[in-house]
Amino acid sequence: MGAYCLEIVYEQPSSSSQEGERYAFIDLGLNNLAAVTSNIPEFQPTLVCGKALKSCNQKYNKTLAKLKSELPSLQKTSKRIQGLTLKRNCKVDYYLHTASKYIIDKLLAHQINLLVIGHNQGWKQNLNIGDRNNQSFINIPHSRFIEQLTYKANLVGIEVKKTNESYTSKCSFLDLEFIQKQKTYLGKRIKRGLFRSSSGYF
């Protein structure tokens, strides 16, 4: 199935950065594509739903498996598969553009000057959250989402920093432990959403 993708590149002067320590933070996920909060008291924490993308991927994977099962033994693709993939990619890209614009507009309205995005290099390679969740999570292009957030933020003068989240669930904030790999961690994560510090606080 033939298709053309038109990309228009144009130069736009970047806006000057806002003054003051007004920060926002984004945590990326699956059911919640993004959880957004800030150090500004009047900022209302926001969840950007990711279930639409999850549903889109599940439907795509199911249909793709069916179409592949109908192919002749030596054939790997077909026009129907190519069309299905193109449609899915366009839907995902549109959703990510819409979500990233919504977030940046919200940050701009609160005069945020620094956006911190949690990210782990290779975070999807050894993921183990169940086969179905693994497939859905890996199919969501979080790196593409970060790229869209970054260029949209830069256009309006918001600085973007990516921070490594590899050890955030193991290091103890209550014990002022540095977020890095430790030989022995001061606290312990009991389960999702429950952490115990070295002094016994939860």
XYZ file of N, CA and C in Angstrom:
606
model
N 0.855 -1.195 0.000
C 0.000 0.000 0.000
C 0.883 1.235 0.000
N 0.781 2.055 -1.048
C 1.604 3.247 -1.139
C 1.015 4.405 -0.358
N 1.883 5.211 0.212
C 1.444 6.380 0.972
C 2.581 7.380 1.017
N 2.224 8.643 1.101
C 3.215 9.705 1.195
C 3.057 10.415 2.532
N 4.189 10.779 3.101
C 4.186 11.548 4.344
C 4.884 12.869 4.068
N 4.173 13.963 4.248
C 4.712 15.291 3.980
C 5.149 15.938 5.293
N 6.431 16.268 5.386
C 6.959 16.950 6.565
C 7.441 18.330 6.150
N 6.930 19.347 6.809
C 7.286 20.730 6.490
C 8.196 21.268 7.589
N 9.381 21.712 7.210
C 10.339 22.255 8.166
C 10.417 23.762 7.975
N 10.251 24.489 9.060
C 10.362 25.945 8.975
C 11.024 26.470 10.235
N 11.634 27.629 10.109
C 12.359 28.210 11.235
C 11.435 29.121 12.026
N 11.478 28.954 13.334
C 10.660 29.783 14.207
C 11.520 30.219 15.387
N 11.607 31.515 15.651
C 12.445 31.977 16.768
C 11.927 31.447 18.097
N 12.863 30.981 18.947
C 12.483 30.464 20.256
C 12.136 31.611 21.195
N 11.195 31.358 22.081
C 10.811 32.354 23.073
C 11.835 32.371 24.193
N 11.958 33.505 24.867
C 12.883 33.600 25.990
C 12.332 32.841 27.185
N 13.235 32.313 28.012
C 12.828 31.518 29.161
C 12.154 32.380 30.223
N 11.211 31.762 30.950
C 10.569 32.426 32.069
C 11.561 32.522 33.225
N 11.373 33.514 34.097
C 12.267 33.681 35.233
C 11.684 32.997 36.463
N 12.586 32.637 37.411
C 12.139 32.022 38.653
C 12.247 30.513 38.611
N 12.164 29.900 39.774
C 12.265 28.446 39.892
C 10.877 27.828 39.827
N 10.364 27.733 38.632
C 9.030 27.176 38.400
C 9.195 25.902 37.575
N 9.116 24.773 38.266
C 9.452 23.489 37.656
C 8.218 22.605 37.498
N 8.267 21.755 36.485
C 7.236 20.728 36.297
C 7.939 19.392 36.088
N 7.243 18.321 36.451
C 7.836 16.988 36.395
C 6.854 16.018 35.745
N 7.372 15.162 34.871
C 6.522 14.200 34.159
C 7.032 12.780 34.386
N 6.109 11.897 34.755
C 6.398 10.471 34.876
C 5.582 9.750 33.806
N 6.237 8.978 32.962
C 5.570 8.298 31.857
C 5.120 6.902 32.265
N 3.996 6.458 31.690
C 3.482 5.141 32.036
C 2.638 4.540 30.931
N 1.760 3.612 31.311
C 0.932 2.881 30.349
C -0.521 3.336 30.422
N -1.230 2.979 31.500
C -2.620 3.430 31.644
C -2.689 4.945 31.771
N -1.722 5.512 32.486
C -1.533 6.961 32.503
C -0.309 7.254 31.641
N -0.545 7.779 30.457
C 0.566 8.081 29.556
C 1.562 9.013 30.229
N 1.035 9.999 30.971
C 1.896 10.946 31.670
C 1.214 11.437 32.939
N 1.984 11.488 34.017
C 1.539 12.112 35.266
C 2.362 13.381 35.417
N 1.689 14.522 35.496
C 2.369 15.817 35.496
C 2.121 16.532 36.816
N 3.189 17.001 37.451
C 3.053 17.782 38.677
C 4.080 18.907 38.659
N 4.081 19.741 39.696
C 4.949 20.909 39.714
C 5.243 21.330 41.149
N 6.256 22.178 41.309
C 6.550 22.744 42.626
C 5.756 24.020 42.880
N 4.888 24.376 41.934
C 4.044 25.561 42.091
C 2.776 25.175 42.852
N 2.482 25.812 43.984
C 1.325 25.427 44.804
C -0.001 25.423 44.051
N -0.194 26.374 43.152
C -1.483 26.476 42.457
C -1.601 25.517 41.271
N -0.539 24.777 40.983
C -0.553 23.842 39.860
C -1.335 22.590 40.245
N -2.378 22.279 39.478
C -3.174 21.082 39.733
C -2.528 19.889 39.035
N -2.052 18.879 39.796
C -1.461 17.692 39.158
C -2.408 17.088 38.133
N -1.851 16.637 37.022
C -2.661 16.179 35.894
C -2.236 14.790 35.435
N -3.226 13.969 35.127
C -2.975 12.662 34.526
C -3.453 12.684 33.079
N -2.585 12.300 32.161
C -2.953 12.187 30.750
C -3.222 10.710 30.471
N -4.450 10.399 30.123
C -4.869 9.008 29.953
C -4.121 8.333 28.797
N -3.674 7.123 29.044
C -2.993 6.367 27.999
C -3.787 5.164 27.535
N -5.011 5.016 28.064
C -5.810 3.828 27.746
C -6.232 3.784 26.282
N -6.393 4.960 25.665
C -6.765 4.989 24.246
C -5.648 4.389 23.392
N -4.393 4.727 23.741
C -3.251 4.158 23.018
C -3.132 2.665 23.286
N -3.360 2.285 24.535
C -3.294 0.869 24.910
C -4.330 0.061 24.131
N -5.546 0.607 24.038
C -6.625 -0.058 23.311
C -6.307 -0.152 21.823
N -5.754 0.937 21.278
C -5.379 0.968 19.861
C -4.339 -0.113 19.558
N -3.356 -0.244 20.439
C -2.304 -1.243 20.245
C -2.829 -2.666 20.382
N -3.720 -2.875 21.341
C -4.278 -4.212 21.536
C -5.079 -4.652 20.313
N -5.870 -3.721 19.777
C -6.656 -4.022 18.582
C -5.739 -4.275 17.388
N -4.698 -3.460 17.276
C -3.729 -3.615 16.186
C -3.033 -4.974 16.263
N -2.560 -5.325 17.456
C -1.844 -6.598 17.629
C -2.738 -7.799 17.321
N -4.002 -7.715 17.738
C -4.942 -8.811 17.499
C -5.218 -8.977 16.004
N -5.477 -7.848 15.326
C -5.761 -7.902 13.890
C -4.525 -8.320 13.102
N -3.362 -7.816 13.518
C -2.108 -8.159 12.846
C -1.835 -9.659 12.929
N -2.050 -10.234 14.101
C -1.830 -11.675 14.276
C -2.750 -12.479 13.363
N -3.999 -12.021 13.229
C -4.969 -12.709 12.371
C -4.543 -12.637 10.907
N -4.142 -11.438 10.463
C -3.739 -11.265 9.067
C -2.471 -12.059 8.746
N -1.543 -12.110 9.685
C -0.309 -12.869 9.459
C -0.582 -14.363 9.363
N -1.561 -14.820 10.141
C -1.888 -16.252 10.110
C -2.501 -16.672 8.780
N -3.023 -15.698 8.030
C -3.660 -15.993 6.747
C -2.689 -15.900 5.572
N -1.447 -15.448 5.846
C -0.464 -15.297 4.771
C 0.091 -16.652 4.328
N 0.468 -16.769 3.052
C 1.188 -17.968 2.599
C 2.481 -18.125 3.391
N 3.001 -19.316 3.471
C 4.125 -19.627 4.359
C 5.367 -18.759 4.140
N 5.672 -18.390 2.904
C 6.880 -17.612 2.624
C 6.623 -16.107 2.557
N 5.382 -15.695 2.705
C 5.042 -14.274 2.614
C 5.014 -13.660 4.011
N 5.660 -12.496 4.161
C 5.770 -11.873 5.485
C 4.842 -10.681 5.679
N 4.363 -10.112 4.591
C 3.488 -8.947 4.723
C 2.505 -8.912 3.563
N 1.589 -7.956 3.624
C 0.590 -7.791 2.569
C 0.133 -6.342 2.571
N -0.632 -5.966 1.561
C -1.147 -4.597 1.503
C -2.062 -4.302 2.689
N -2.827 -5.296 3.116
C -3.719 -5.101 4.263
C -2.920 -4.862 5.547
N -1.835 -5.595 5.713
C -0.989 -5.411 6.893
C -0.317 -4.043 6.867
N 0.166 -3.654 5.696
C 0.809 -2.343 5.567
C -0.185 -1.215 5.836
N -1.398 -1.378 5.326
C -2.433 -0.378 5.562
C -2.824 -0.305 7.028
N -2.930 -1.460 7.668
C -3.260 -1.524 9.092
C -2.191 -0.831 9.931
N -0.926 -1.094 9.603
C 0.186 -0.498 10.349
C 0.236 1.010 10.162
N 0.019 1.468 8.930
C 0.012 2.902 8.654
C -1.092 3.603 9.441
N -2.278 3.009 9.450
C -3.411 3.592 10.171
C -3.125 3.662 11.664
N -2.564 2.591 12.210
C -2.231 2.559 13.638
C -1.183 3.609 13.968
N -0.131 3.725 13.142
C 0.933 4.697 13.395
C 0.416 6.128 13.353
N -0.483 6.417 12.426
C -1.065 7.761 12.318
C -1.903 8.094 13.549
N -2.668 7.116 14.030
C -3.488 7.323 15.227
C -2.617 7.619 16.444
N -1.560 6.823 16.605
C -0.664 6.997 17.747
C 0.032 8.349 17.682
N 0.530 8.714 16.499
C 1.244 9.978 16.346
C 0.328 11.166 16.626
N -0.915 11.088 16.154
C -1.876 12.167 16.397
C -2.154 12.304 17.895
N -2.314 11.173 18.559
C -2.606 11.204 19.999
C -1.438 11.806 20.780
N -0.208 11.423 20.407
C 0.967 11.950 21.093
C 1.122 13.448 20.860
N 0.842 13.907 19.638
C 0.901 15.346 19.352
C -0.135 16.099 20.182
N -1.350 15.566 20.246
C -2.417 16.217 21.004
C -2.080 16.265 22.489
N -1.592 15.149 23.023
C -1.256 15.073 24.448
C -0.094 15.997 24.799
N 0.939 16.022 23.954
C 2.098 16.872 24.237
C 1.732 18.351 24.158
N 0.870 18.727 23.226
C 0.434 20.124 23.133
C -0.381 20.524 24.359
N -1.242 19.617 24.814
C -2.052 19.884 26.006
C -1.154 20.137 27.221
N -0.121 19.311 27.374
C 0.781 19.458 28.518
C 1.559 20.763 28.444
N 2.134 21.066 27.278
C 2.938 22.285 27.137
C 2.074 23.532 27.320
N 0.849 23.518 26.816
C -0.057 24.658 27.019
C -0.326 24.878 28.506
N -0.478 23.787 29.247
C -0.718 23.884 30.692
C 0.511 24.453 31.408
N 1.692 24.000 31.010
C 2.924 24.499 31.622
C 3.125 25.978 31.317
N 2.820 26.350 30.089
C 2.966 27.745 29.676
C 2.019 28.645 30.459
N 0.809 28.157 30.698
C -0.181 28.936 31.450
C 0.274 29.189 32.888
N 1.111 28.288 33.419
C 1.620 28.446 34.786
C 3.051 28.992 34.805
N 3.517 29.466 33.654
C 4.842 30.086 33.530
C 5.969 29.167 34.012
N 5.858 27.894 33.672
C 6.905 26.929 34.008
C 8.140 27.202 33.152
N 9.337 27.160 33.766
C 10.551 27.400 32.976
C 11.468 26.183 32.879
N 11.143 25.109 33.614
C 11.942 23.892 33.514
C 11.034 22.672 33.609
N 11.148 21.792 32.623
C 10.384 20.550 32.605
C 11.345 19.374 32.766
N 11.106 18.554 33.783
C 11.940 17.379 34.045
C 11.146 16.128 33.681
N 11.715 15.304 32.805
C 11.035 14.091 32.339
C 11.815 12.864 32.786
N 11.135 11.969 33.490
C 11.767 10.729 33.920
C 11.911 9.772 32.751
N 13.109 9.204 32.605
C 13.368 8.332 31.452
C 14.496 7.379 31.789
N 14.376 6.132 31.368
C 15.435 5.141 31.549
C 15.898 4.647 30.192
N 17.194 4.708 29.942
C 17.748 4.213 28.684
C 17.579 2.698 28.622
N 16.918 2.216 27.578
C 16.713 0.778 27.440
C 15.714 0.211 28.425
N 14.792 1.075 28.943
C 13.862 0.645 29.999
C 12.883 -0.431 29.549
N 12.718 -0.617 28.235
C 11.737 -1.598 27.774
C 12.366 -2.937 27.374
N 13.689 -3.005 27.463
C 14.356 -4.203 26.951
C 14.167 -5.418 27.850
N 14.193 -5.191 29.169
C 14.057 -6.306 30.111
C 12.816 -6.141 30.973
N 11.766 -5.627 30.381
C 10.540 -5.349 31.115
C 9.812 -6.641 31.446
N 9.268 -6.700 32.666
C 8.504 -7.884 33.058
C 7.286 -7.456 33.868
N 6.228 -7.029 33.173
C 4.990 -6.624 33.838
C 3.828 -7.438 33.284
N 4.141 -8.651 32.839
C 3.111 -9.505 32.249
C 3.148 -9.386 30.741
N 2.894 -10.482 30.047
C 3.014 -10.497 28.584
C 2.147 -9.449 27.915
N 0.886 -9.323 28.370
C -0.027 -8.382 27.727
C 0.409 -6.944 27.965
N 0.771 -6.605 29.220
C 1.230 -5.253 29.520
C 2.568 -4.964 28.862
N 3.457 -5.968 28.834
C 4.739 -5.798 28.145
C 4.530 -5.362 26.706
N 3.650 -6.069 25.998
C 3.395 -5.785 24.588
C 2.813 -4.392 24.412
N 1.863 -4.005 25.272
C 1.237 -2.686 25.172
C 2.238 -1.585 25.468
N 3.063 -1.783 26.528
C 4.019 -0.758 26.934
C 5.080 -0.544 25.870
N 5.596 -1.648 25.332
C 6.646 -1.556 24.317
C 6.119 -0.912 23.037
N 4.841 -1.114 22.727
C 4.262 -0.557 21.505
C 3.978 0.935 21.600
N 4.028 1.502 22.792
C 3.818 2.942 22.934
C 5.173 3.644 22.809
N 5.347 4.497 21.798
C 6.648 5.131 21.551
C 6.914 6.297 22.506
N 7.317 5.966 23.746
C 7.570 7.015 24.735
C 8.700 7.952 24.308
N 9.701 7.423 23.615
C 10.802 8.283 23.154
C 10.295 9.327 22.166
N 9.370 8.927 21.309
C 8.757 9.866 20.365
C 7.968 10.930 21.126
N 7.275 10.517 22.178
C 6.507 11.444 23.007
C 7.438 12.457 23.679
N 8.583 11.990 24.163
C 9.559 12.881 24.794
C 10.097 13.883 23.776
N 10.343 13.422 22.551
C 10.813 14.324 21.491
C 9.795 15.430 21.227
N 8.514 15.062 21.165
C 7.471 16.049 20.901
C 7.350 17.045 22.043
N 7.420 16.555 23.274
C 7.383 17.446 24.435
C 8.567 18.405 24.415
N 9.732 17.886 24.048
C 10.957 18.687 24.076
C 10.915 19.820 23.063
N 10.564 19.504 21.816
C 10.599 20.574 20.809
C 9.475 21.580 21.022
N 8.332 21.127 21.497
C 7.239 22.062 21.786
C 7.594 22.964 22.966
N 8.255 22.388 23.969
C 8.669 23.172 25.136
C 9.723 24.205 24.753
N 10.689 23.798 23.948
C 11.753 24.715 23.542
C 11.221 25.891 22.736
N 10.180 25.650 21.952
C 9.599 26.728 21.147
C 9.008 27.837 22.002
N 8.561 27.485 23.209
C 7.938 28.503 24.078
C 8.849 28.892 25.238
N 10.129 28.506 25.150
C 11.096 28.950 26.147
C 11.168 28.117 27.406
N 10.678 26.884 27.365
C 10.756 25.997 28.530
C 11.924 25.034 28.340
N 12.838 25.036 29.296
C 13.984 24.120 29.243
C 13.526 22.708 29.620
N 14.102 21.707 28.969
C 13.739 20.313 29.243
C 14.974 19.534 29.683
N 14.815 18.779 30.758
C 15.879 17.892 31.223
C 15.311 16.493 31.418
N 16.069 15.492 30.963
C 15.683 14.095 31.191
C 16.494 13.560 32.367
N 15.813 12.899 33.278
C 16.501 12.351 34.441
C 16.350 10.838 34.477
N 17.398 10.166 34.890
C 17.402 8.708 34.941
C 16.599 8.223 36.142
N 15.638 7.344 35.884
C 14.776 6.834 36.950
C 15.141 5.414 37.381
N 16.305 4.955 37.001
C 16.658 3.553 37.223
C 16.568 3.118 38.675
N 16.898 4.023 39.608
C 16.964 3.610 41.010
C 16.007 4.386 41.913
N 15.056 5.101 41.322
C 14.150 5.913 42.135
C 13.236 5.078 43.018
N 12.926 3.847 42.620
C 12.045 3.009 43.436
C 12.812 2.259 44.524
N 14.154 2.345 44.508
C 14.969 1.648 45.502
C 15.582 2.594 46.525
N 15.891 3.826 46.113
C 16.539 4.781 47.008
C 15.513 5.459 47.913
N 15.940 5.764 49.140
C 15.033 6.300 50.156
C 15.107 7.819 50.235
N 14.027 8.480 49.814
C 13.937 9.937 49.926
C 13.940 10.353 51.392
N 13.259 9.591 52.254
C 13.150 9.921 53.678
C 14.500 9.847 54.387
N 15.424 9.066 53.852
C 16.769 8.959 54.431
C 17.777 9.835 53.698
N 17.290 10.680 52.785
C 18.142 11.579 51.992
C 19.220 10.797 51.223
N 18.831 9.637 50.719
C 19.755 8.784 49.972
C 19.885 9.277 48.532
N 21.121 9.358 48.039
C 21.340 9.787 46.663
C 20.740 8.765 45.698
N 20.115 9.275 44.613
C 19.499 8.385 43.628
C 20.576 7.869 42.688
N 21.121 6.738 43.055
C 22.151 6.074 42.267
C 22.256 4.631 42.751
N 22.996 3.810 42.026
C 23.155 2.417 42.431
C 23.941 2.346 43.731
N 23.392 1.613 44.708
C 24.028 1.459 46.009
C 24.350 -0.015 46.255
N 25.406 -0.267 47.040
C 25.693 -1.651 47.438
C 24.582 -2.169 48.349
N 24.161 -1.309 49.288
C 23.060 -1.632 50.192
C 22.144 -0.423 50.267
N 20.859 -0.626 50.029
C 19.905 0.479 50.047
C 19.360 0.682 51.459
N 19.158 1.949 51.838
C 18.732 2.282 53.198
C 17.298 1.854 53.476
N 16.434 1.999 52.488
C 15.033 1.626 52.669
C 14.689 0.391 51.858
N 13.396 0.087 51.830
C 12.953 -1.085 51.079
C 11.567 -0.836 50.512
N 11.406 -1.164 49.251
C 10.096 -1.074 48.617
C 9.328 -2.351 48.938
N 8.259 -2.217 49.725
C 7.472 -3.369 50.145
C 6.628 -3.888 48.990
N 5.942 -2.973 48.326
C 5.142 -3.280 47.152
C 4.908 -1.980 46.409
N 4.213 -2.048 45.300
C 3.944 -0.845 44.512
C 3.168 0.160 45.362
N 3.709 1.372 45.510
C 3.033 2.415 46.271
C 3.326 2.388 47.760
N 4.181 1.458 48.240
C 4.496 1.369 49.668
C 5.998 1.163 49.852
N 6.636 2.122 50.546
C 8.083 2.101 50.751
C 8.372 2.287 52.237
N 9.355 1.559 52.776
C 9.724 1.670 54.185
C 11.142 2.217 54.299
N 11.315 3.296 55.076
C 12.633 3.888 55.276
C 13.414 3.088 56.310
N 14.692 3.439 56.509
C 15.537 2.722 57.465
C 15.058 2.901 58.896
N 14.347 4.007 59.164
C 13.833 4.271 60.511
C 12.439 3.685 60.727
N 11.905 3.015 59.701
C 10.617 2.345 59.852
C 9.420 3.130 59.367
N 9.654 4.332 58.838
C 8.539 5.134 58.317
C 8.098 4.587 56.962
N 6.777 4.651 56.720
C 6.225 4.180 55.452
C 5.783 5.360 54.602
